[in-house]
PDB file of C-alpha atoms in Angstrom:
ATOM      1  CA  MET A   1     -26.476 113.624 136.761  1.00 65.00           C
ATOM      2  CA  GLN A   2     -29.893 114.417 138.427  1.00 68.00           C
ATOM      3  CA  ASN A   3     -29.019 118.311 137.796  1.00 70.00           C
ATOM      4  CA  LEU A   4     -27.969 117.248 134.109  1.00 65.00           C
ATOM      5  CA  LEU A   5     -31.889 116.060 133.892  1.00 66.00           C
ATOM      6  CA  ASN A   6     -33.576 118.792 135.611  1.00 71.00           C
ATOM      7  CA  PHE A   7     -31.329 121.361 133.690  1.00 64.00           C
ATOM      8  CA  LEU A   8     -32.667 119.614 130.102  1.00 63.00           C
ATOM      9  CA  TYR A   9     -36.296 119.537 131.124  1.00 65.00           C
ATOM     10  CA  ARG A  10     -36.637 123.010 132.271  1.00 73.00           C
ATOM     11  CA  PHE A  11     -35.361 123.938 128.422  1.00 66.00           C
ATOM     12  CA  ARG A  12     -37.261 121.616 126.873  1.00 69.00           C
ATOM     13  CA  THR A  13     -39.397 123.927 124.617  1.00 77.00           C
ATOM     14  CA  PHE A  14     -36.113 125.930 124.025  1.00 71.00           C
ATOM     15  CA  GLY A  15     -34.281 122.834 122.827  1.00 71.00           C
ATOM     16  CA  LEU A  16     -36.716 121.735 120.440  1.00 72.00           C
ATOM     17  CA  PHE A  17     -36.957 125.168 119.233  1.00 71.00           C
ATOM     18  CA  LEU A  18     -33.012 125.224 118.347  1.00 75.00           C
ATOM     19  CA  LEU A  19     -33.403 121.503 117.118  1.00 76.00           C
ATOM     20  CA  LEU A  20     -36.280 122.133 114.365  1.00 72.00           C
ATOM     21  CA  GLU A  21     -34.455 125.340 113.308  1.00 73.00           C
ATOM     22  CA  GLY A  22     -30.817 123.144 112.466  1.00 74.00           C
ATOM     23  CA  VAL A  23     -33.730 120.702 110.907  1.00 69.00           C
ATOM     24  CA  CYS A  24     -35.054 123.290 109.168  1.00 70.00           C
ATOM     25  CA  ALA A  25     -32.021 125.210 108.215  1.00 66.00           C
ATOM     26  CA  TRP A  26     -30.384 121.846 106.631  1.00 67.00           C
ATOM     27  CA  LEU A  27     -33.687 121.144 104.391  1.00 64.00           C
ATOM     28  CA  ILE A  28     -32.700 124.646 102.853  1.00 64.00           C
ATOM     29  CA  ILE A  29     -29.434 123.913 102.371  1.00 60.00           C
ATOM     30  CA  ALA A  30     -29.514 120.468 100.653  1.00 61.00           C
ATOM     31  CA  TYR A  31     -32.488 120.997  98.573  1.00 61.00           C
ATOM     32  CA  ASN A  32     -32.177 124.688  97.303  1.00 64.00           C
ATOM     33  CA  GLN A  33     -29.161 125.386  94.807  1.00 60.00           C
ATOM     34  CA  ARG A  34     -27.689 128.730  96.115  1.00 60.00           C
ATOM     35  CA  PRO A  35     -28.135 128.492  99.228  1.00 57.00           C
ATOM     36  CA  ASN A  36     -26.109 125.354  99.253  1.00 55.00           C
ATOM     37  CA  ALA A  37     -23.643 127.240  97.018  1.00 53.00           C
ATOM     38  CA  ALA A  38     -23.366 129.976  99.739  1.00 55.00           C
ATOM     39  CA  PHE A  39     -23.161 127.526 102.460  1.00 50.00           C
ATOM     40  CA  LEU A  40     -20.428 125.671 100.891  1.00 51.00           C
ATOM     41  CA  ASN A  41     -17.903 128.891 100.102  1.00 53.00           C
ATOM     42  CA  SER A  42     -18.846 129.760 103.695  1.00 55.00           C
ATOM     43  CA  SER A  43     -17.916 126.621 105.430  1.00 51.00           C
ATOM     44  CA  ASN A  44     -14.645 126.285 103.401  1.00 46.00           C
ATOM     45  CA  SER A  45     -13.802 129.504 103.696  1.00 50.00           C
ATOM     46  CA  LEU A  46     -14.009 129.414 107.743  1.00 56.00           C
ATOM     47  CA  VAL A  47     -12.088 125.909 107.372  1.00 48.00           C
ATOM     48  CA  ALA A  48      -9.137 127.302 105.284  1.00 47.00           C
ATOM     49  CA  GLY A  49      -9.164 130.604 108.063  1.00 56.00           C
ATOM     50  CA  VAL A  50      -8.495 127.641 110.222  1.00 57.00           C
ATOM     51  CA  ASN A  51      -5.944 125.616 108.794  1.00 51.00           C
ATOM     52  CA  LEU A  52      -3.954 128.937 108.310  1.00 54.00           C
ATOM     53  CA  LEU A  53      -4.362 129.969 111.707  1.00 62.00           C
ATOM     54  CA  THR A  54      -3.386 126.614 113.017  1.00 63.00           C
ATOM     55  CA  SER A  55      -0.011 126.567 110.315  1.00 51.00           C
ATOM     56  CA  ASN A  56       1.298 129.841 111.309  1.00 62.00           C
ATOM     57  CA  THR A  57       1.156 128.713 114.900  1.00 66.00           C
ATOM     58  CA  THR A  58       2.573 125.733 114.429  1.00 59.00           C
ATOM     59  CA  ASN A  59       5.144 127.371 112.551  1.00 56.00           C
ATOM     60  CA  TYR A  60       5.914 130.036 115.266  1.00 60.00           C
ATOM     61  CA  PHE A  61       6.593 127.101 117.780  1.00 60.00           C
ATOM     62  CA  GLN A  62       9.256 126.021 115.252  1.00 58.00           C
ATOM     63  CA  LEU A  63      10.658 129.200 114.635  1.00 66.00           C
ATOM     64  CA  LYS A  64      13.955 127.869 116.613  1.00 65.00           C
ATOM     65  CA  GLN A  65      14.553 124.201 114.625  1.00 63.00           C
ATOM     66  CA  ILE A  66      13.850 126.043 111.117  1.00 59.00           C
ATOM     67  CA  ASN A  67      16.168 128.993 112.420  1.00 69.00           C
ATOM     68  CA  SER A  68      18.431 126.172 113.206  1.00 66.00           C
ATOM     69  CA  GLN A  69      18.027 124.178 110.211  1.00 57.00           C
ATOM     70  CA  LEU A  70      18.799 127.479 107.816  1.00 70.00           C
ATOM     71  CA  VAL A  71      22.313 128.156 109.924  1.00 69.00           C
ATOM     72  CA  ALA A  72      23.479 124.394 109.864  1.00 63.00           C
ATOM     73  CA  GLU A  73      22.560 124.651 105.267  1.00 60.00           C
ATOM     74  CA  ASN A  74      24.267 128.168 105.700  1.00 70.00           C
ATOM     75  CA  GLN A  75      27.295 126.686 107.451  1.00 64.00           C
ATOM     76  CA  LEU A  76      27.351 123.523 104.680  1.00 60.00           C
ATOM     77  CA  LEU A  77      27.336 126.384 102.119  1.00 69.00           C
ATOM     78  CA  ARG A  78      30.253 128.529 103.519  1.00 64.00           C
ATOM     79  CA  GLU A  79      32.293 125.717 103.226  1.00 62.00           C
ATOM     80  CA  GLN A  80      31.828 124.829  99.986  1.00 61.00           C
ATOM     81  CA  LEU A  81      32.486 128.451  99.211  1.00 65.00           C
ATOM     82  CA  ALA A  82      35.593 128.770 101.021  1.00 65.00           C
ATOM     83  CA  ASN A  83      37.191 125.624  99.994  1.00 63.00           C
ATOM     84  CA  HIS A  84      35.731 126.218  96.430  1.00 58.00           C
ATOM     85  CA  SER A  85      37.404 129.530  96.356  1.00 48.00           C
ATOM     86  CA  LEU A  86      40.960 127.448  95.931  1.00 42.00           C
ATOM     87  CA  GLY A  87      39.748 125.636  93.436  1.00 39.00           C
ATOM     88  CA  LYS A  88      38.924 122.518  94.743  1.00 36.00           C
ATOM     89  CA  VAL A  89      35.758 120.464  94.478  1.00 36.00           C
ATOM     90  CA  GLU A  90      36.694 117.059  97.039  1.00 38.00           C
ATOM     91  CA  LEU A  91      34.370 114.661  97.986  1.00 36.00           C
ATOM     92  CA  ASP A  92      37.082 113.738 101.006  1.00 41.00           C
ATOM     93  CA  THR A  93      36.514 116.438 103.880  1.00 43.00           C
ATOM     94  CA  SER A  94      39.143 115.355 105.356  1.00 46.00           C
ATOM     95  CA  LYS A  95      41.324 117.568 102.732  1.00 57.00           C
ATOM     96  CA  GLU A  96      39.609 120.401 103.060  1.00 77.00           C
ATOM     97  CA  ARG A  97      41.938 123.281 103.796  1.00 85.00           C
ATOM     98  CA  TYR A  98      38.463 124.774 105.705  1.00 89.00           C
ATOM     99  CA  ILE A  99      36.261 123.939 108.100  1.00 90.00           C
ATOM    100  CA  LEU A 100      33.453 126.368 109.290  1.00 90.00           C
ATOM    101  CA  LYS A 101      32.045 126.312 113.438  1.00 92.00           C
ATOM    102  CA  LYS A 102      28.705 127.519 114.401  1.00 90.00           C
ATOM    103  CA  ALA A 103      28.732 129.272 117.020  1.00 92.00           C
ATOM    104  CA  ARG A 104      26.069 131.605 118.969  1.00 90.00           C
ATOM    105  CA  VAL A 105      26.490 135.165 120.168  1.00 92.00           C
ATOM    106  CA  ILE A 106      25.409 135.820 124.044  1.00 93.00           C
ATOM    107  CA  ASN A 107      27.079 139.102 124.032  1.00 93.00           C
ATOM    108  CA  SER A 108      28.172 141.981 121.956  1.00 92.00           C
ATOM    109  CA  THR A 109      28.809 145.642 121.829  1.00 93.00           C
ATOM    110  CA  PHE A 110      29.068 148.445 118.297  1.00 93.00           C
ATOM    111  CA  ARG A 111      28.786 152.148 120.294  1.00 91.00           C
ATOM    112  CA  ARG A 112      32.423 151.952 121.320  1.00 91.00           C
ATOM    113  CA  SER A 113      35.740 152.495 119.878  1.00 89.00           C
ATOM    114  CA  MET A 114      36.842 149.050 120.529  1.00 94.00           C
ATOM    115  CA  ASN A 115      34.072 146.780 120.443  1.00 96.00           C
ATOM    116  CA  TYR A 116      33.994 142.526 120.953  1.00 95.00           C
ATOM    117  CA  MET A 117      31.356 139.671 120.999  1.00 95.00           C
ATOM    118  CA  THR A 118      31.140 136.869 122.950  1.00 95.00           C
ATOM    119  CA  LEU A 119      30.319 133.584 121.673  1.00 94.00           C
ATOM    120  CA  ASP A 120      28.623 130.592 123.177  1.00 92.00           C
ATOM    121  CA  ALA A 121      31.447 128.298 122.218  1.00 93.00           C
ATOM    122  CA  GLY A 122      35.424 127.784 123.039  1.00 94.00           C
ATOM    123  CA  LEU A 123      37.703 125.562 123.197  1.00 95.00           C
ATOM    124  CA  ASP A 124      35.831 122.092 123.718  1.00 95.00           C
ATOM    125  CA  GLN A 125      33.971 123.271 119.922  1.00 94.00           C
ATOM    126  CA  GLY A 126      37.763 123.551 118.648  1.00 94.00           C
ATOM    127  CA  ILE A 127      37.908 127.589 118.928  1.00 95.00           C
ATOM    128  CA  LYS A 128      41.146 128.825 118.993  1.00 94.00           C
ATOM    129  CA  PRO A 129      42.631 132.414 119.234  1.00 95.00           C
ATOM    130  CA  GLY A 130      43.239 133.872 115.909  1.00 94.00           C
ATOM    131  CA  MET A 131      40.530 131.954 113.562  1.00 95.00           C
ATOM    132  CA  GLY A 132      38.969 134.367 111.108  1.00 96.00           C
ATOM    133  CA  VAL A 133      34.435 134.843 112.356  1.00 96.00           C
ATOM    134  CA  ILE A 134      32.218 135.274 109.821  1.00 93.00           C
ATOM    135  CA  SER A 135      27.835 135.360 109.046  1.00 89.00           C
ATOM    136  CA  GLY A 136      26.159 134.618 106.641  1.00 85.00           C
ATOM    137  CA  PHE A 137      26.814 138.212 105.435  1.00 88.00           C
ATOM    138  CA  GLY A 138      30.274 139.016 105.701  1.00 92.00           C
ATOM    139  CA  VAL A 139      33.320 139.531 107.497  1.00 95.00           C
ATOM    140  CA  VAL A 140      32.334 139.780 111.579  1.00 96.00           C
ATOM    141  CA  GLY A 141      36.093 139.521 113.287  1.00 97.00           C
ATOM    142  CA  GLN A 142      38.612 137.771 114.668  1.00 97.00           C
ATOM    143  CA  VAL A 143      38.750 135.800 118.083  1.00 96.00           C
ATOM    144  CA  LYS A 144      40.578 136.644 120.848  1.00 95.00           C
ATOM    145  CA  SER A 145      40.915 134.733 123.505  1.00 95.00           C
ATOM    146  CA  ALA A 146      39.256 131.506 124.228  1.00 94.00           C
ATOM    147  CA  SER A 147      37.668 129.250 127.286  1.00 93.00           C
ATOM    148  CA  ASN A 148      37.012 125.858 127.554  1.00 94.00           C
ATOM    149  CA  SER A 149      32.816 127.360 126.511  1.00 92.00           C
ATOM    150  CA  PHE A 150      32.915 130.547 125.606  1.00 95.00           C
ATOM    151  CA  ALA A 151      35.733 132.762 123.043  1.00 94.00           C
ATOM    152  CA  THR A 152      35.906 136.285 122.707  1.00 95.00           C
ATOM    153  CA  VAL A 153      35.916 137.952 119.160  1.00 96.00           C
ATOM    154  CA  THR A 154      37.473 141.242 118.301  1.00 97.00           C
ATOM    155  CA  SER A 155      34.925 142.804 116.195  1.00 97.00           C
ATOM    156  CA  LEU A 156      35.437 144.519 112.715  1.00 97.00           C
ATOM    157  CA  LEU A 157      34.249 147.199 114.718  1.00 97.00           C
ATOM    158  CA  HIS A 158      37.404 147.713 116.648  1.00 96.00           C
ATOM    159  CA  ARG A 159      39.963 150.685 115.395  1.00 94.00           C
ATOM    160  CA  ASN A 160      43.308 147.882 115.621  1.00 94.00           C
ATOM    161  CA  LEU A 161      41.522 145.554 113.518  1.00 96.00           C
ATOM    162  CA  LEU A 162      43.170 145.581 109.475  1.00 96.00           C
ATOM    163  CA  ILE A 163      41.068 143.290 107.173  1.00 96.00           C
ATOM    164  CA  SER A 164      43.321 142.189 104.667  1.00 96.00           C
ATOM    165  CA  SER A 165      40.904 142.925 101.197  1.00 97.00           C
ATOM    166  CA  SER A 166      40.554 142.974  97.698  1.00 97.00           C
ATOM    167  CA  ILE A 167      38.446 145.042  95.073  1.00 97.00           C
ATOM    168  CA  SER A 168      36.278 142.202  93.196  1.00 94.00           C
ATOM    169  CA  ARG A 169      35.547 144.209  89.994  1.00 94.00           C
ATOM    170  CA  THR A 170      39.645 144.930  89.701  1.00 95.00           C
ATOM    171  CA  ASN A 171      41.078 142.239  92.642  1.00 94.00           C
ATOM    172  CA  THR A 172      42.803 145.054  94.011  1.00 96.00           C
ATOM    173  CA  LEU A 173      44.571 144.215  96.970  1.00 96.00           C
ATOM    174  CA  CYS A 174      43.348 146.791 100.058  1.00 97.00           C
ATOM    175  CA  THR A 175      42.617 147.186 103.521  1.00 97.00           C
ATOM    176  CA  VAL A 176      39.367 147.719 105.575  1.00 98.00           C
ATOM    177  CA  GLN A 177      39.911 149.236 109.106  1.00 97.00           C
ATOM    178  CA  TRP A 178      37.030 151.086 110.778  1.00 97.00           C
ATOM    179  CA  ASP A 179      37.804 154.712 111.810  1.00 94.00           C
ATOM    180  CA  GLY A 180      35.724 154.594 115.165  1.00 94.00           C
ATOM    181  CA  GLU A 181      32.821 156.365 113.829  1.00 93.00           C
ATOM    182  CA  SER A 182      29.818 155.112 112.508  1.00 94.00           C
ATOM    183  CA  PRO A 183      29.128 150.751 112.951  1.00 95.00           C
ATOM    184  CA  LEU A 184      27.593 150.951 109.579  1.00 96.00           C
ATOM    185  CA  GLN A 185      30.706 152.506 107.680  1.00 97.00           C
ATOM    186  CA  ALA A 186      34.665 151.544 107.013  1.00 97.00           C
ATOM    187  CA  GLU A 187      37.860 153.016 105.741  1.00 97.00           C
ATOM    188  CA  LEU A 188      38.726 151.680 102.750  1.00 97.00           C
ATOM    189  CA  LYS A 189      42.875 152.050 102.809  1.00 96.00           C
ATOM    190  CA  TYR A 190      45.927 151.459 100.520  1.00 96.00           C
ATOM    191  CA  VAL A 191      43.872 152.045  97.025  1.00 96.00           C
ATOM    192  CA  PRO A 192      46.834 153.154  94.576  1.00 95.00           C
ATOM    193  CA  ARG A 193      45.395 156.365  92.680  1.00 94.00           C
ATOM    194  CA  HIS A 194      46.012 154.864  89.450  1.00 94.00           C
ATOM    195  CA  ILE A 195      43.132 152.459  89.964  1.00 95.00           C
ATOM    196  CA  PRO A 196      39.779 153.265  88.332  1.00 94.00           C
ATOM    197  CA  ILE A 197      37.246 152.550  91.301  1.00 95.00           C
ATOM    198  CA  LYS A 198      33.483 153.644  92.003  1.00 95.00           C
ATOM    199  CA  GLU A 199      30.739 153.785  94.285  1.00 96.00           C
ATOM    200  CA  GLY A 200      29.354 150.271  94.604  1.00 96.00           C
ATOM    201  CA  ASP A 201      32.304 148.447  93.972  1.00 96.00           C
ATOM    202  CA  SER A 202      32.462 144.825  96.046  1.00 96.00           C
ATOM    203  CA  ILE A 203      34.787 144.609  98.835  1.00 96.00           C
ATOM    204  CA  VAL A 204      35.910 140.815  99.313  1.00 95.00           C
ATOM    205  CA  THR A 205      38.929 139.317 101.281  1.00 95.00           C
ATOM    206  CA  SER A 206      41.813 139.512  99.259  1.00 94.00           C
ATOM    207  CA  GLY A 207      43.025 135.479 100.882  1.00 89.00           C
ATOM    208  CA  TYR A 208      46.471 137.048 101.434  1.00 88.00           C
ATOM    209  CA  ASN A 209      46.608 135.730 104.961  1.00 83.00           C
ATOM    210  CA  ALA A 210      45.700 132.729 107.312  1.00 83.00           C
ATOM    211  CA  ILE A 211      42.242 133.655 108.808  1.00 91.00           C
ATOM    212  CA  PHE A 212      39.799 134.206 105.755  1.00 93.00           C
ATOM    213  CA  PRO A 213      39.381 132.218 102.676  1.00 91.00           C
ATOM    214  CA  LYS A 214      39.409 135.006  99.467  1.00 91.00           C
ATOM    215  CA  ASP A 215      36.140 136.650  98.173  1.00 91.00           C
ATOM    216  CA  ILE A 216      34.461 136.775 101.529  1.00 93.00           C
ATOM    217  CA  TYR A 217      32.285 139.547 101.599  1.00 93.00           C
ATOM    218  CA  ILE A 218      33.187 143.061 103.638  1.00 96.00           C
ATOM    219  CA  GLY A 219      31.127 145.168 101.812  1.00 95.00           C
ATOM    220  CA  LYS A 220      30.600 148.004  98.916  1.00 96.00           C
ATOM    221  CA  ILE A 221      32.448 151.402  98.694  1.00 97.00           C
ATOM    222  CA  ALA A 222      29.824 154.624  99.509  1.00 97.00           C
ATOM    223  CA  SER A 223      32.169 157.124  98.623  1.00 97.00           C
ATOM    224  CA  PHE A 224      35.536 158.043  98.128  1.00 96.00           C
ATOM    225  CA  GLU A 225      38.087 161.283  97.048  1.00 95.00           C
ATOM    226  CA  LEU A 226      41.035 161.487  95.392  1.00 93.00           C
ATOM    227  CA  GLU A 227      43.121 164.851  96.080  1.00 90.00           C
ATOM    228  CA  ASP A 228      45.971 165.956  93.198  1.00 88.00           C
ATOM    229  CA  ASN A 229      48.752 165.092  96.030  1.00 91.00           C
ATOM    230  CA  ASP A 230      47.506 161.660  97.386  1.00 92.00           C
ATOM    231  CA  VAL A 231      49.275 159.177  96.018  1.00 94.00           C
ATOM    232  CA  PHE A 232      45.710 156.355  97.732  1.00 96.00           C
ATOM    233  CA  TYR A 233      42.004 157.447  97.874  1.00 96.00           C
ATOM    234  CA  ASN A 234      39.756 158.058 100.754  1.00 96.00           C
ATOM    235  CA  ALA A 235      37.297 156.203 100.541  1.00 97.00           C
ATOM    236  CA  LYS A 236      34.821 154.299 102.975  1.00 97.00           C
ATOM    237  CA  ILE A 237      32.527 151.269 102.229  1.00 98.00           C
ATOM    238  CA  ASP A 238      29.210 150.170 104.174  1.00 97.00           C
ATOM    239  CA  LEU A 239      29.406 147.055 105.639  1.00 97.00           C
ATOM    240  CA  ALA A 240      27.714 143.937 105.014  1.00 92.00           C
ATOM    241  CA  VAL A 241      27.240 142.970 108.513  1.00 92.00           C
ATOM    242  CA  ASP A 242      25.079 144.881 110.950  1.00 92.00           C
ATOM    243  CA  PHE A 243      26.634 144.494 114.050  1.00 94.00           C
ATOM    244  CA  SER A 244      23.516 145.775 116.200  1.00 91.00           C
ATOM    245  CA  SER A 245      22.101 142.527 115.439  1.00 88.00           C
ATOM    246  CA  VAL A 246      24.364 139.591 114.789  1.00 89.00           C
ATOM    247  CA  ASP A 247      22.941 136.199 116.071  1.00 86.00           C
ATOM    248  CA  TYR A 248      24.714 132.923 114.762  1.00 88.00           C
ATOM    249  CA  VAL A 249      28.315 133.483 113.693  1.00 92.00           C
ATOM    250  CA  PHE A 250      30.675 130.884 111.996  1.00 92.00           C
ATOM    251  CA  VAL A 251      34.303 130.596 112.782  1.00 95.00           C
ATOM    252  CA  ILE A 252      36.642 129.380 110.302  1.00 94.00           C
ATOM    253  CA  GLU A 253      39.512 126.882 110.668  1.00 92.00           C
ATOM    254  CA  ASN A 254      42.193 126.566 108.949  1.00 90.00           C
ATOM    255  CA  ARG A 255      43.800 123.054 109.097  1.00 87.00           C
ATOM    256  CA  MET A 256      47.082 124.851 107.113  1.00 83.00           C
ATOM    257  CA  LYS A 257      47.889 128.078 109.383  1.00 77.00           C
ATOM    258  CA  GLN A 258      50.449 127.118 111.187  1.00 77.00           C
ATOM    259  CA  GLU A 259      52.261 125.652 108.565  1.00 78.00           C
ATOM    260  CA  GLN A 260      51.632 128.483 106.524  1.00 75.00           C
ATOM    261  CA  ASP A 261      52.653 130.988 109.482  1.00 73.00           C
ATOM    262  CA  SER A 262      55.793 128.828 109.950  1.00 75.00           C
ATOM    263  CA  LEU A 263      56.578 129.380 106.325  1.00 77.00           C
ATOM    264  CA  GLU A 264      56.123 133.063 105.984  1.00 71.00           C
ATOM    265  CA  LEU A 265      57.923 133.217 109.422  1.00 74.00           C
ATOM    266  CA  GLU A 266      60.905 131.493 107.872  1.00 72.00           C
ATOM    267  CA  ALA A 267      60.947 134.047 104.836  1.00 73.00           C
ATOM    268  CA  ILE A 268      61.122 136.632 106.637  1.00 73.00           C
ATOM    269  CA  THR A 269      64.061 135.980 109.342  1.00 70.00           C
ATOM    270  CA  GLU A 270      65.971 135.242 106.934  1.00 63.00           C
TER     271      GLU A 270
END
């Protein structure tokens, strides 16, 4: 305390000078219109700048929470879209055919010829082999195996994975398969030559299996060729999903898959 008093006493003259300067500045601003307006504008700008900085800082630390909320909303919208494509608009969720389960990608490859992903959810979360996997942009792949807490996914960038698809504009059945080249494109197979196709046509899931609902986006036609003797087009599509930056995905549970598979197997074996 004594040191503080000594400090104030030593700089008493300078302190009095600052006090008088402050009083003068206040008198000038308070009783003169133009300095008053300039001061208010400057103070408002300063306060606005501080508020913007505070808001940006707060938003930065809330990004994880905001991202989780967006993923949850996306999950709900995807479920509604999947079930709506079946012509069902029901409030009773127990009757819905498709249920989406959120998972985070914790490991993935996209430069190999056989690419996989690892998810942070498994059997304990209801994820089983054979389930389809999508992101907020489109088809990602299919669950290959699952442990209690994790699951591996056969990526769409896998040369052995075939996706039953259709051209949205013409409703023509076709197949999407990766050719092992660019991670941004895949081949579009078995489109008959009599079908008029064009660049930019949307390719979606056909719904002709028990894995993916109908109309899940896969990509759009980027290029195509048709030789005189070809029965089908040679076409490529730009994939909707950027596999180098997939973070969250949704695993699709089809509650009627077992019933559909058993019925189709019975029809095949007859």
